[in-house]
Coordinates of N, CA and C in Angstrom, one line a residue:
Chain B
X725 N -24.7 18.7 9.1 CA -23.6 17.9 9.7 C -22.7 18.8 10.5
X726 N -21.8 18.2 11.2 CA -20.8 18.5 12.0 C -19.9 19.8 11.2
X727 N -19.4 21.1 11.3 CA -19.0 22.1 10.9 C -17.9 23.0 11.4
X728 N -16.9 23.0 10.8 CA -15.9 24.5 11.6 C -16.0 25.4 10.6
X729 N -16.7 26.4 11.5 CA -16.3 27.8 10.6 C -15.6 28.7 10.3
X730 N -15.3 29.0 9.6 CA -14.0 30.2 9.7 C -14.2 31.3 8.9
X731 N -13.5 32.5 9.3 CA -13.8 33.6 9.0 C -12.6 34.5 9.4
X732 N -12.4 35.7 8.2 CA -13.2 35.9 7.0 C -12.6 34.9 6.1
X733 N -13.1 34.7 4.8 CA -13.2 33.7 4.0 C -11.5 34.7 2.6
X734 N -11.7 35.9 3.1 CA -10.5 36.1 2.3 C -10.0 37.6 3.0
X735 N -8.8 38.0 3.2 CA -8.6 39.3 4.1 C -7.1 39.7 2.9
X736 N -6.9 40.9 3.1 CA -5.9 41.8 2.2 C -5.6 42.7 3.2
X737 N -4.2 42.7 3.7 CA -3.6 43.3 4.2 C -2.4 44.2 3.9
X738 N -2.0 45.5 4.3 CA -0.9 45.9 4.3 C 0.5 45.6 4.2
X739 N 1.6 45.1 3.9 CA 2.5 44.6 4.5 C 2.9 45.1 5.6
X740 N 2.8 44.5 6.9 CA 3.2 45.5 8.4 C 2.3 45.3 9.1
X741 N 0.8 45.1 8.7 CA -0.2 45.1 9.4 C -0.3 43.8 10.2
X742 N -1.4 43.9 10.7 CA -1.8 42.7 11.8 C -2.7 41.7 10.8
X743 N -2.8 41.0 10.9 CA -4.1 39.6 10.4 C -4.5 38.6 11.6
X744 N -5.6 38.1 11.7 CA -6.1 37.4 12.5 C -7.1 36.9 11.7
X745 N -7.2 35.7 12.2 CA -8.4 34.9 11.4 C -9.1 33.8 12.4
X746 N -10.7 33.6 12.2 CA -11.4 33.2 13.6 C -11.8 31.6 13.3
X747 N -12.1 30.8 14.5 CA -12.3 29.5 13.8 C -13.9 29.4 14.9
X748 N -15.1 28.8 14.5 CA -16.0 28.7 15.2 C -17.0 27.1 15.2
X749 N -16.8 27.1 16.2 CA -17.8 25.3 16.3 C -19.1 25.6 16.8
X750 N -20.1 24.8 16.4 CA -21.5 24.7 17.2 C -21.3 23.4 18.4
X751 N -20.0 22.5 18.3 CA -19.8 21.9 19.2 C -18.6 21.4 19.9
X752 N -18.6 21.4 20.5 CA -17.1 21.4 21.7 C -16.1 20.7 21.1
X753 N -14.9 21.3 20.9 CA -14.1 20.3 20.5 C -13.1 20.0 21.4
X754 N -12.3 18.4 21.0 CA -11.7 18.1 21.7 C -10.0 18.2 21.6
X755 N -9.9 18.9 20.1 CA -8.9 19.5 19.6 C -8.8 20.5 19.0
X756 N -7.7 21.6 18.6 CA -8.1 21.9 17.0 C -6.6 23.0 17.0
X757 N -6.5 22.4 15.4 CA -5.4 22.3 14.7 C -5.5 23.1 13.9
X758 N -4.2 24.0 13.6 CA -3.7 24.7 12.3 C -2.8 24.3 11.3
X759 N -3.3 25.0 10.0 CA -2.8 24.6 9.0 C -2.0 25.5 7.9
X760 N -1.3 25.4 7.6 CA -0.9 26.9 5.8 C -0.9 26.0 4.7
X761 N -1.5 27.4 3.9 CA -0.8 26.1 2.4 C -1.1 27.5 1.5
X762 N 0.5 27.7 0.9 CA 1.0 28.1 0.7 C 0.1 28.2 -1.0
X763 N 0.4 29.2 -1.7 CA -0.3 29.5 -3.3 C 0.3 28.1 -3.8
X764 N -0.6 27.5 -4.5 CA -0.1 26.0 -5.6 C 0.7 24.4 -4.8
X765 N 0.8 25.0 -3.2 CA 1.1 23.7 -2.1 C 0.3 23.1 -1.5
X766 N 0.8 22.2 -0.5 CA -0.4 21.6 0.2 C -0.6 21.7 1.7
X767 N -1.9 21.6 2.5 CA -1.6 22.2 3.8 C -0.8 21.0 4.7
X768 N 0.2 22.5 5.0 CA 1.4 22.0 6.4 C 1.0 22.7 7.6
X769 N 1.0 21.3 8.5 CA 0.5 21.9 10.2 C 2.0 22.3 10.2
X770 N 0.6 23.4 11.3 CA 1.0 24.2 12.2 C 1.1 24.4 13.6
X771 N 0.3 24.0 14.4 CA 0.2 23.4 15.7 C -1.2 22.8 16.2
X772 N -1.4 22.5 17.4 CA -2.4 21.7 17.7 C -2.4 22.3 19.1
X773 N -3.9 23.0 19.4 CA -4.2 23.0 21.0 C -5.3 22.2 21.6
X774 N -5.4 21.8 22.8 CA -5.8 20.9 23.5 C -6.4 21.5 24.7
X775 N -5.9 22.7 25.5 CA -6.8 22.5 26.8 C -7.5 24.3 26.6
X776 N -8.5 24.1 27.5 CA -9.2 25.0 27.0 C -8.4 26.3 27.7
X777 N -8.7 27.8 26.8 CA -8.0 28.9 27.0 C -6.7 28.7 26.5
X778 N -6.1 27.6 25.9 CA -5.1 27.6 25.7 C -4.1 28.9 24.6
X779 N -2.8 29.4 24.7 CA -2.6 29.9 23.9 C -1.2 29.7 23.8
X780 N -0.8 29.3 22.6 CA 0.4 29.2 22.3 C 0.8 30.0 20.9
X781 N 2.4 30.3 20.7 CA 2.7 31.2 19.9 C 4.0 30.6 19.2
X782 N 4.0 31.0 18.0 CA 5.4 30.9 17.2 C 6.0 32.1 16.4
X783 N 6.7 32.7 17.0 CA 7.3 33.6 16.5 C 6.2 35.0 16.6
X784 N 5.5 35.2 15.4 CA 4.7 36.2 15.4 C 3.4 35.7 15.1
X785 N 3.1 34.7 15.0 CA 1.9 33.6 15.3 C 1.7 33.3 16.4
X786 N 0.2 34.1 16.7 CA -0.3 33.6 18.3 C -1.8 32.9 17.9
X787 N -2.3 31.5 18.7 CA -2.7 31.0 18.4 C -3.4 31.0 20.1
X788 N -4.8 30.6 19.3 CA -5.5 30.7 21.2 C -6.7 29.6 20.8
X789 N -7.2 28.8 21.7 CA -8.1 28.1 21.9 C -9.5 28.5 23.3
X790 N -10.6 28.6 22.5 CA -11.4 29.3 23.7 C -11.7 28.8 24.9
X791 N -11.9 29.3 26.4 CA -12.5 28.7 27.5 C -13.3 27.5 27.1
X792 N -14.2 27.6 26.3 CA -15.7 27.5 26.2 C -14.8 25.6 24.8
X793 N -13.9 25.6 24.7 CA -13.5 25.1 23.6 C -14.5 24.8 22.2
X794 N -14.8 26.0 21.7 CA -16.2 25.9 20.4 C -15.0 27.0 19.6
X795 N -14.5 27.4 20.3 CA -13.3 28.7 19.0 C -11.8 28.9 19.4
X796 N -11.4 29.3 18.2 CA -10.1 29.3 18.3 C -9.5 30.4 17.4
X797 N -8.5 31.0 17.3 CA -7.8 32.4 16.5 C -7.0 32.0 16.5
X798 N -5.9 32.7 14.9 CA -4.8 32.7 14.6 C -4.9 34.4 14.5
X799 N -3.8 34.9 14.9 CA -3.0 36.6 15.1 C -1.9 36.0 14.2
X800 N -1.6 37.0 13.3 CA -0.3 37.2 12.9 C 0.1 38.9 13.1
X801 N 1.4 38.5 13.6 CA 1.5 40.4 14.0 C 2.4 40.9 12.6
X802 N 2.2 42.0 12.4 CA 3.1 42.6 11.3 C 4.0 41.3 10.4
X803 N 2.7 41.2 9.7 CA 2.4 40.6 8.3 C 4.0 40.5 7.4
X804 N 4.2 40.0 7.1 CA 5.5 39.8 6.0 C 4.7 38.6 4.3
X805 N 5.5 39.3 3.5 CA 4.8 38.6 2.2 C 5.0 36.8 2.4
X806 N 5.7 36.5 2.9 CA 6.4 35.3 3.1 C 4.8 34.4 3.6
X807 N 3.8 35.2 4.7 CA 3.2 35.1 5.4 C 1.5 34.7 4.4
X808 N 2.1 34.7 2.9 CA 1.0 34.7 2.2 C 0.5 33.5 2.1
X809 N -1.1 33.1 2.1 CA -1.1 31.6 1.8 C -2.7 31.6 2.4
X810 N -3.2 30.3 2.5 CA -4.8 30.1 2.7 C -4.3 29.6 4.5
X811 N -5.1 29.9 5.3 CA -4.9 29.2 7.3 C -6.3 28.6 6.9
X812 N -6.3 26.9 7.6 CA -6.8 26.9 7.7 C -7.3 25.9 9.2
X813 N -8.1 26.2 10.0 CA -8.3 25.3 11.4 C -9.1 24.1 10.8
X814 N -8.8 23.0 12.0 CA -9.5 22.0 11.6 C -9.7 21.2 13.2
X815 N -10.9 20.7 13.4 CA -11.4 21.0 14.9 C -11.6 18.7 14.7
X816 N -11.6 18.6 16.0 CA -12.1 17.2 16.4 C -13.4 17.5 17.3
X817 N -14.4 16.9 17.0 CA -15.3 16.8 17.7 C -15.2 15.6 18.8
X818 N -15.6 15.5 20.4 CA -15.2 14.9 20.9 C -15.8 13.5 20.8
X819 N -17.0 13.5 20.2 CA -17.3 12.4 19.7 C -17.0 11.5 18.5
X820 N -16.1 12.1 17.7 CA -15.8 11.6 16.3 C -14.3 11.6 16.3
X821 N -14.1 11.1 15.1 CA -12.2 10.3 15.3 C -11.8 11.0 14.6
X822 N -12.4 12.0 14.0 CA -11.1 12.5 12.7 C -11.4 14.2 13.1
X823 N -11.0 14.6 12.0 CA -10.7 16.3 11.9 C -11.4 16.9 11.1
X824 N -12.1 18.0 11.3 CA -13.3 18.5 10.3 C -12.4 19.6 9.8
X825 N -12.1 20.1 8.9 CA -11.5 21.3 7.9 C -12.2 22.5 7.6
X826 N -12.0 23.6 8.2 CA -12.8 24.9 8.0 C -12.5 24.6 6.8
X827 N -13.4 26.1 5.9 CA -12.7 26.6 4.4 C -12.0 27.8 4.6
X828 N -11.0 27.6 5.5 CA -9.9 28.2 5.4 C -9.9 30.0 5.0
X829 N -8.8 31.0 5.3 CA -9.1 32.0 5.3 C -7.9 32.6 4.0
X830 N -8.0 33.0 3.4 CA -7.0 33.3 2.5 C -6.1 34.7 2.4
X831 N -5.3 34.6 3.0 CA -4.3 36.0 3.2 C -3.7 36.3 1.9
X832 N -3.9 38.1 1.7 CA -2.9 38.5 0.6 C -2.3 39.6 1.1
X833 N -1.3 39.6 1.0 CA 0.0 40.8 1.7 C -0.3 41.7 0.0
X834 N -0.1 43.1 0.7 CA 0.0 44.4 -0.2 C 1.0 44.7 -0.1
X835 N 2.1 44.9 -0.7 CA 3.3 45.2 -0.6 C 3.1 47.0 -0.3
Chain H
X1492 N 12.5 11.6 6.6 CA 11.7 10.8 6.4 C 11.1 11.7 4.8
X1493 N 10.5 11.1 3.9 CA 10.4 11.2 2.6 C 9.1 11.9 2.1
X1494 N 8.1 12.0 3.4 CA 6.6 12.4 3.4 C 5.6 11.5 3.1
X1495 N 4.6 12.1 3.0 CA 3.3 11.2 1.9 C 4.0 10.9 0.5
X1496 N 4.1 10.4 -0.7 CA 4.3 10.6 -1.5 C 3.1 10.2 -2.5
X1497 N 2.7 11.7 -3.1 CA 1.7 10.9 -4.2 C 2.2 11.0 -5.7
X1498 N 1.4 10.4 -6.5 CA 1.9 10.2 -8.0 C 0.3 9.8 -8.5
X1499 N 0.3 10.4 -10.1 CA 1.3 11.4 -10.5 C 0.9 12.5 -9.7
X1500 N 2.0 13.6 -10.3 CA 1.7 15.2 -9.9 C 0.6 15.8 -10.7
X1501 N 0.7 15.8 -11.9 CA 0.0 16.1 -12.9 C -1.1 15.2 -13.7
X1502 N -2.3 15.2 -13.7 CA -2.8 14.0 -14.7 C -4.0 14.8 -15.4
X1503 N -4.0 14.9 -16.8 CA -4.6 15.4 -17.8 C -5.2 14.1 -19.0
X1504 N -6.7 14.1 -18.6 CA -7.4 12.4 -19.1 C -8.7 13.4 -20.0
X1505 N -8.8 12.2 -20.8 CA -10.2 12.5 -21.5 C -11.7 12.1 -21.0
X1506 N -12.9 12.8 -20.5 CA -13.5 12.4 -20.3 C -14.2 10.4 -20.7
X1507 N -14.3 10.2 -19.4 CA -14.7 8.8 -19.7 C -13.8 7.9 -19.4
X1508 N -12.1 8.2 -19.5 CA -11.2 7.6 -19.0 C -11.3 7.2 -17.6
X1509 N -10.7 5.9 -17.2 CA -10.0 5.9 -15.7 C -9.0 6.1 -15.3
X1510 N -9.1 7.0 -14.2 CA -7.9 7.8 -13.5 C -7.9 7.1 -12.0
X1511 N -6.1 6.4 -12.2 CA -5.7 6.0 -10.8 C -4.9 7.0 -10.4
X1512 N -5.2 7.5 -8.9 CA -4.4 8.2 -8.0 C -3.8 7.3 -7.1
X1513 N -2.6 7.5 -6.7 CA -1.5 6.9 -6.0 C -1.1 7.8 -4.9
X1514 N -0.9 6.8 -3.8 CA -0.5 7.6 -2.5 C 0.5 6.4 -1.6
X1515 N 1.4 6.6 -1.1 CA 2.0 6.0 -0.3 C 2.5 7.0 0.9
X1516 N 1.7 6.2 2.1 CA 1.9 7.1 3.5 C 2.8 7.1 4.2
X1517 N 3.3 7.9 5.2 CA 4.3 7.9 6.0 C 4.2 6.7 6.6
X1518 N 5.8 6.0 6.8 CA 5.8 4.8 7.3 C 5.6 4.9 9.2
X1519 N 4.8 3.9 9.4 CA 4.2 4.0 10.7 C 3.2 4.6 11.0
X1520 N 2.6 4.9 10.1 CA 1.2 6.3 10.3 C 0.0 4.9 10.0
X1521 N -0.5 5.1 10.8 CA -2.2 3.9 10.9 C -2.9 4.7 10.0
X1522 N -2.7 6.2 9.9 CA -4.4 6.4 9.0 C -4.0 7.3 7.8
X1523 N -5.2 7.2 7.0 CA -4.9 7.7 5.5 C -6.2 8.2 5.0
X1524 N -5.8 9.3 4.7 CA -7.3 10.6 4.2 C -6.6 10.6 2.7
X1525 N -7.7 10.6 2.2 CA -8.0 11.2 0.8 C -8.8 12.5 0.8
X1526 N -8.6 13.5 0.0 CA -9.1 14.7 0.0 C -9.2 15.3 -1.5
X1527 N -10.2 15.9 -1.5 CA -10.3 16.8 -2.7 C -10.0 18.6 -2.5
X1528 N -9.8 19.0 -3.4 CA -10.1 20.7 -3.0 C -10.3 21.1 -4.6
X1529 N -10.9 22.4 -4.7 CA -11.7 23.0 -5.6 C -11.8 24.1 -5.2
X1530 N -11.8 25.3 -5.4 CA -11.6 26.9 -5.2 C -13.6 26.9 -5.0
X1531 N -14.2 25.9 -5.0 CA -15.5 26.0 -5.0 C -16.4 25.3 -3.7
X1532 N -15.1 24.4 -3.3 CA -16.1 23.9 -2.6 C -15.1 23.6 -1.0
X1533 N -13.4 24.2 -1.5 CA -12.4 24.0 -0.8 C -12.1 22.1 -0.4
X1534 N -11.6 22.0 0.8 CA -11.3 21.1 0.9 C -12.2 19.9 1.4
X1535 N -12.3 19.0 0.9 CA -13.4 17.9 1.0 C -12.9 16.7 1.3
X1536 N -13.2 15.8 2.4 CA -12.9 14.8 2.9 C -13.5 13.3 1.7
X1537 N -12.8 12.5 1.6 CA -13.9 11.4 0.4 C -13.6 10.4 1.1
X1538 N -12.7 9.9 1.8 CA -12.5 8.7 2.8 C -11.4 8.6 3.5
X1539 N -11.5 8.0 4.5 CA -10.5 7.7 5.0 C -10.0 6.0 5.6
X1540 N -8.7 5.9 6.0 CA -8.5 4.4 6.9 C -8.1 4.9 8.0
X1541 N -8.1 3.2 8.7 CA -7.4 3.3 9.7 C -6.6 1.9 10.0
X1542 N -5.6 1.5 9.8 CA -5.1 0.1 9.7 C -5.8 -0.5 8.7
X1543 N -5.4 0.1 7.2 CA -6.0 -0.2 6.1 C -7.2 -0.6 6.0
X1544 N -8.6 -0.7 7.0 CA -9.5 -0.2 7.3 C -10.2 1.1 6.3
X1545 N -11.0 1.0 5.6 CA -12.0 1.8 5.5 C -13.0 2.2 6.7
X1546 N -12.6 3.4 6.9 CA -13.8 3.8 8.0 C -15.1 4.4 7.9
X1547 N -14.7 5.7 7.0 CA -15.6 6.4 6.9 C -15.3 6.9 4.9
X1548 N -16.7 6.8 4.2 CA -16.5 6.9 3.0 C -17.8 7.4 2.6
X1549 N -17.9 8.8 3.5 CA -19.5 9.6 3.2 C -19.3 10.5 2.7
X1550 N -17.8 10.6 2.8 CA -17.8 11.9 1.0 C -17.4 11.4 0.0
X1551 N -17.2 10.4 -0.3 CA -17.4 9.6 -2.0 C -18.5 10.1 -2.7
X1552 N -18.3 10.6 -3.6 CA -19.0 11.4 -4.8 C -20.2 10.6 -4.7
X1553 N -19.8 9.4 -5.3 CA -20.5 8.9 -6.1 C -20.1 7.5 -6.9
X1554 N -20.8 6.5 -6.9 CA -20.4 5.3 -7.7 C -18.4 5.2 -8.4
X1555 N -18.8 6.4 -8.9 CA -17.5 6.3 -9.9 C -16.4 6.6 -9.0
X1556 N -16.5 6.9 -7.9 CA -15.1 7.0 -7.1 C -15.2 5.8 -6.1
X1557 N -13.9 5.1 -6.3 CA -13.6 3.9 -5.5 C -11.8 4.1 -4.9
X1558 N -11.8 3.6 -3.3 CA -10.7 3.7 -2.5 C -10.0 2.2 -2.4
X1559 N -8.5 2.2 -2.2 CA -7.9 0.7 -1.5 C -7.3 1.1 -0.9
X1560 N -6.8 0.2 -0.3 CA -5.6 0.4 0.6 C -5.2 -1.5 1.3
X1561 N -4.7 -1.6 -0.3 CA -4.2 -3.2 0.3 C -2.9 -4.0 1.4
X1562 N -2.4 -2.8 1.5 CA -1.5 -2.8 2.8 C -1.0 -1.6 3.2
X1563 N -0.3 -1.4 4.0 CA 0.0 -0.2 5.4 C 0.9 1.0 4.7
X1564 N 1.2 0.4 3.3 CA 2.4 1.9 2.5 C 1.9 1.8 0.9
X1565 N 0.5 1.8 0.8 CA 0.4 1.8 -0.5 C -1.3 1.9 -0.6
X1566 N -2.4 3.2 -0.9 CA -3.2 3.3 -1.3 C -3.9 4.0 -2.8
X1567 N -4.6 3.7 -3.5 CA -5.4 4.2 -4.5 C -6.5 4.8 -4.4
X1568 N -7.0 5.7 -5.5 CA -8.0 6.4 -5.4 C -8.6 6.3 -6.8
X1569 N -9.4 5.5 -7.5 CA -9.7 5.5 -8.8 C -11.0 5.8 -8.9
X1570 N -11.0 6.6 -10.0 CA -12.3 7.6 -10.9 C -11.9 6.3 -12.2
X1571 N -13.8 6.2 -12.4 CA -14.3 5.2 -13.5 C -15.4 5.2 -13.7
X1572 N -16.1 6.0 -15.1 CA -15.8 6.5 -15.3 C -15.6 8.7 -15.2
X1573 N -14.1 9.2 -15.6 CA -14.1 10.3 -15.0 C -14.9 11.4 -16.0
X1574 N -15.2 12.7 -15.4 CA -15.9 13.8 -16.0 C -15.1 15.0 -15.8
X1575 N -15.0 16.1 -16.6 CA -14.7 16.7 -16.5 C -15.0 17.9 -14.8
X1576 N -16.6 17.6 -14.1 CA -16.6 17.8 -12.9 C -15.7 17.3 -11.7
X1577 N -14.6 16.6 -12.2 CA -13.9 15.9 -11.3 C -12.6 16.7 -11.3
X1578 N -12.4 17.5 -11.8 CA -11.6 18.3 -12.2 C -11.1 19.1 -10.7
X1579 N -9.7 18.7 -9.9 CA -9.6 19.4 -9.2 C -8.0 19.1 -8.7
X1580 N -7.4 19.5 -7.2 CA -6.2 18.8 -6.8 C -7.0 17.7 -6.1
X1581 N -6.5 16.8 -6.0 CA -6.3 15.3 -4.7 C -5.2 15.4 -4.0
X1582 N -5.6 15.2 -2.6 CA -4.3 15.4 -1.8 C -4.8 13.7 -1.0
X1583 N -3.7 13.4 -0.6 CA -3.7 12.2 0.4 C -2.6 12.7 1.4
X1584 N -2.7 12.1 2.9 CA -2.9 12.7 4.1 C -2.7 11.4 4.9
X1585 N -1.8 11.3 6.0 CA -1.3 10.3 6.8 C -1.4 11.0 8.2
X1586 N -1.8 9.8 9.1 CA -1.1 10.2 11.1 C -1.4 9.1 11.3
X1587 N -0.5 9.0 12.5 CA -0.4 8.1 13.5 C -2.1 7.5 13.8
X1588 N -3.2 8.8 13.8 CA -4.3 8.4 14.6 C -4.9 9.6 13.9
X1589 N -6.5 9.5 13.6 CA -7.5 10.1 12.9 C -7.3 11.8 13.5
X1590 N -7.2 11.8 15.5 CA -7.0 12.8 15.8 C -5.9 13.8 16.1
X1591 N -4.7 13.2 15.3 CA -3.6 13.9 15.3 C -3.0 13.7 14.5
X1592 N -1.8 15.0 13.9 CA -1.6 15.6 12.9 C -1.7 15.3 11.6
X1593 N -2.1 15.9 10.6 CA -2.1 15.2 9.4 C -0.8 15.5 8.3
X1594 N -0.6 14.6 7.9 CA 0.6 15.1 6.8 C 0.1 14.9 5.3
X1595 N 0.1 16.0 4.6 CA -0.2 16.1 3.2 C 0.8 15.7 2.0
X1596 N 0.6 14.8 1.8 CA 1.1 14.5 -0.1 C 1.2 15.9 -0.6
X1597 N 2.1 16.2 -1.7 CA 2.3 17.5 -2.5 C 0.7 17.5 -3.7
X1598 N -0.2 16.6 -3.4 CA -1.4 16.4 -4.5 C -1.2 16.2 -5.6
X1599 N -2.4 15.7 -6.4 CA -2.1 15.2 -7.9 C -3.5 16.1 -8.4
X1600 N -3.0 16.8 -9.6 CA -4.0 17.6 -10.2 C -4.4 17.4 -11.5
X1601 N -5.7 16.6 -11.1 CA -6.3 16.3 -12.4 C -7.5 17.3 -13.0
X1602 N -7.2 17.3 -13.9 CA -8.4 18.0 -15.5 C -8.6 17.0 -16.3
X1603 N -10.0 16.6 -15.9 CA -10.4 16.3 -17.0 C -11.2 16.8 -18.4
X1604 N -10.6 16.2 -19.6 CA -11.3 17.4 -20.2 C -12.4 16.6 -21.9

């Protein structure tokens, strides 16, 4: 069936360091959305991109959607523990109504 | 505005029991996801609406999982009967429209045991 992938499936970082995490379709989407959820919460969006190449940013969250719209990245720059939790993308296929949910990437900060 | 609200937070049953999950969506939101997650299989889609509409219900386990949604601020999610493989969080999930934003319930976490 229909699929978003994501990758890596679990990353350990430095505190300070960089994190990025990748999201990949076998077919074009017509959206796709981020998500956090926090250790023992539930996932809270994060934003939503729409046109292709798009890149939007929050703070130290940069967020890009591909030319090609089949991929999308989340960057986080110099990591903070705050920043701990599972990302997860979740893509619309342009033929289907809803939202497919990667399995998400799971960040742990090293103090 | 008050969120998803689901209930309970916690539910601890004995196998064979039935387990009602409770969700009430953000007021004005047309659609409503039910979800599962498990550190095994992550997050799992089991149905959804859309103007209290059942649309899609191809990740239902199985017989023993049944969905409502008898009006626009009030849906169920009942296991009958439950197993201890059912063991996980349930989150329920509201938007305006299937392809935009979703908002999560704080989930109800059942063990069955």
């Amino acid at each position: 069936g229909q699929q978003v992938m994501q990758i890596p499936q679990y990353q350990h970082v430095q505190e300070g360091e960089d994190f990025t995490t990748y999201c990949n379709s076998s077919t074009t989407l017509s959206n796709i959305q981020w998500y956090k959820q926090r250790p023992g919460g539930h996932p809270v969006f994060l934003i939503q991109l729409v046109k292709s190449g798009e890149v939007k940013k929050q703070k130290r969250l940069t967020f890009q959607f591909g030319e090609a719209k089949k991929n999308s990245s989340l960057h986080i720059t110099a990591t903070q523990t705050t920043d701990v939790g599972t990302y997860f993308c979740a893509g619309t296929m342009n033929r289907d109504d809803k939202i497919i949910f990667g399995k998400g990437t799971r960040l742990h900060i090293l103090p | 505005d008050a969120g998803v609200i689901q209930s309970p937070r916690h539910e601890v049953t004995e196998m064979g029991q039935e387990v009602t999950l409770r969700c009430k969506p953000i007021s004005g939101h047309n659609s409503l996801f039910w979800y599962r997650q498990t550190m095994m299989r992550g997050l799992e889609l089991l149905i959804y609406f859309n103007n209290n509409v059942p649309i899609d219900d191809s990740g239902m386990p199985e017989d023993r999982f049944s969905a409502k949604m008898p009006n626009a601020s009030f849906s169920t999610l009942k296991i009958q009967p439950s197993e201890p493989r059912d063991s996980a969080v349930y989150f329920c999930a509201s938007s305006l429209a299937p392809r935009l934003r979703y908002t999560f319930g704080s989930g109800t976490r059942l063990t069955v045991v």
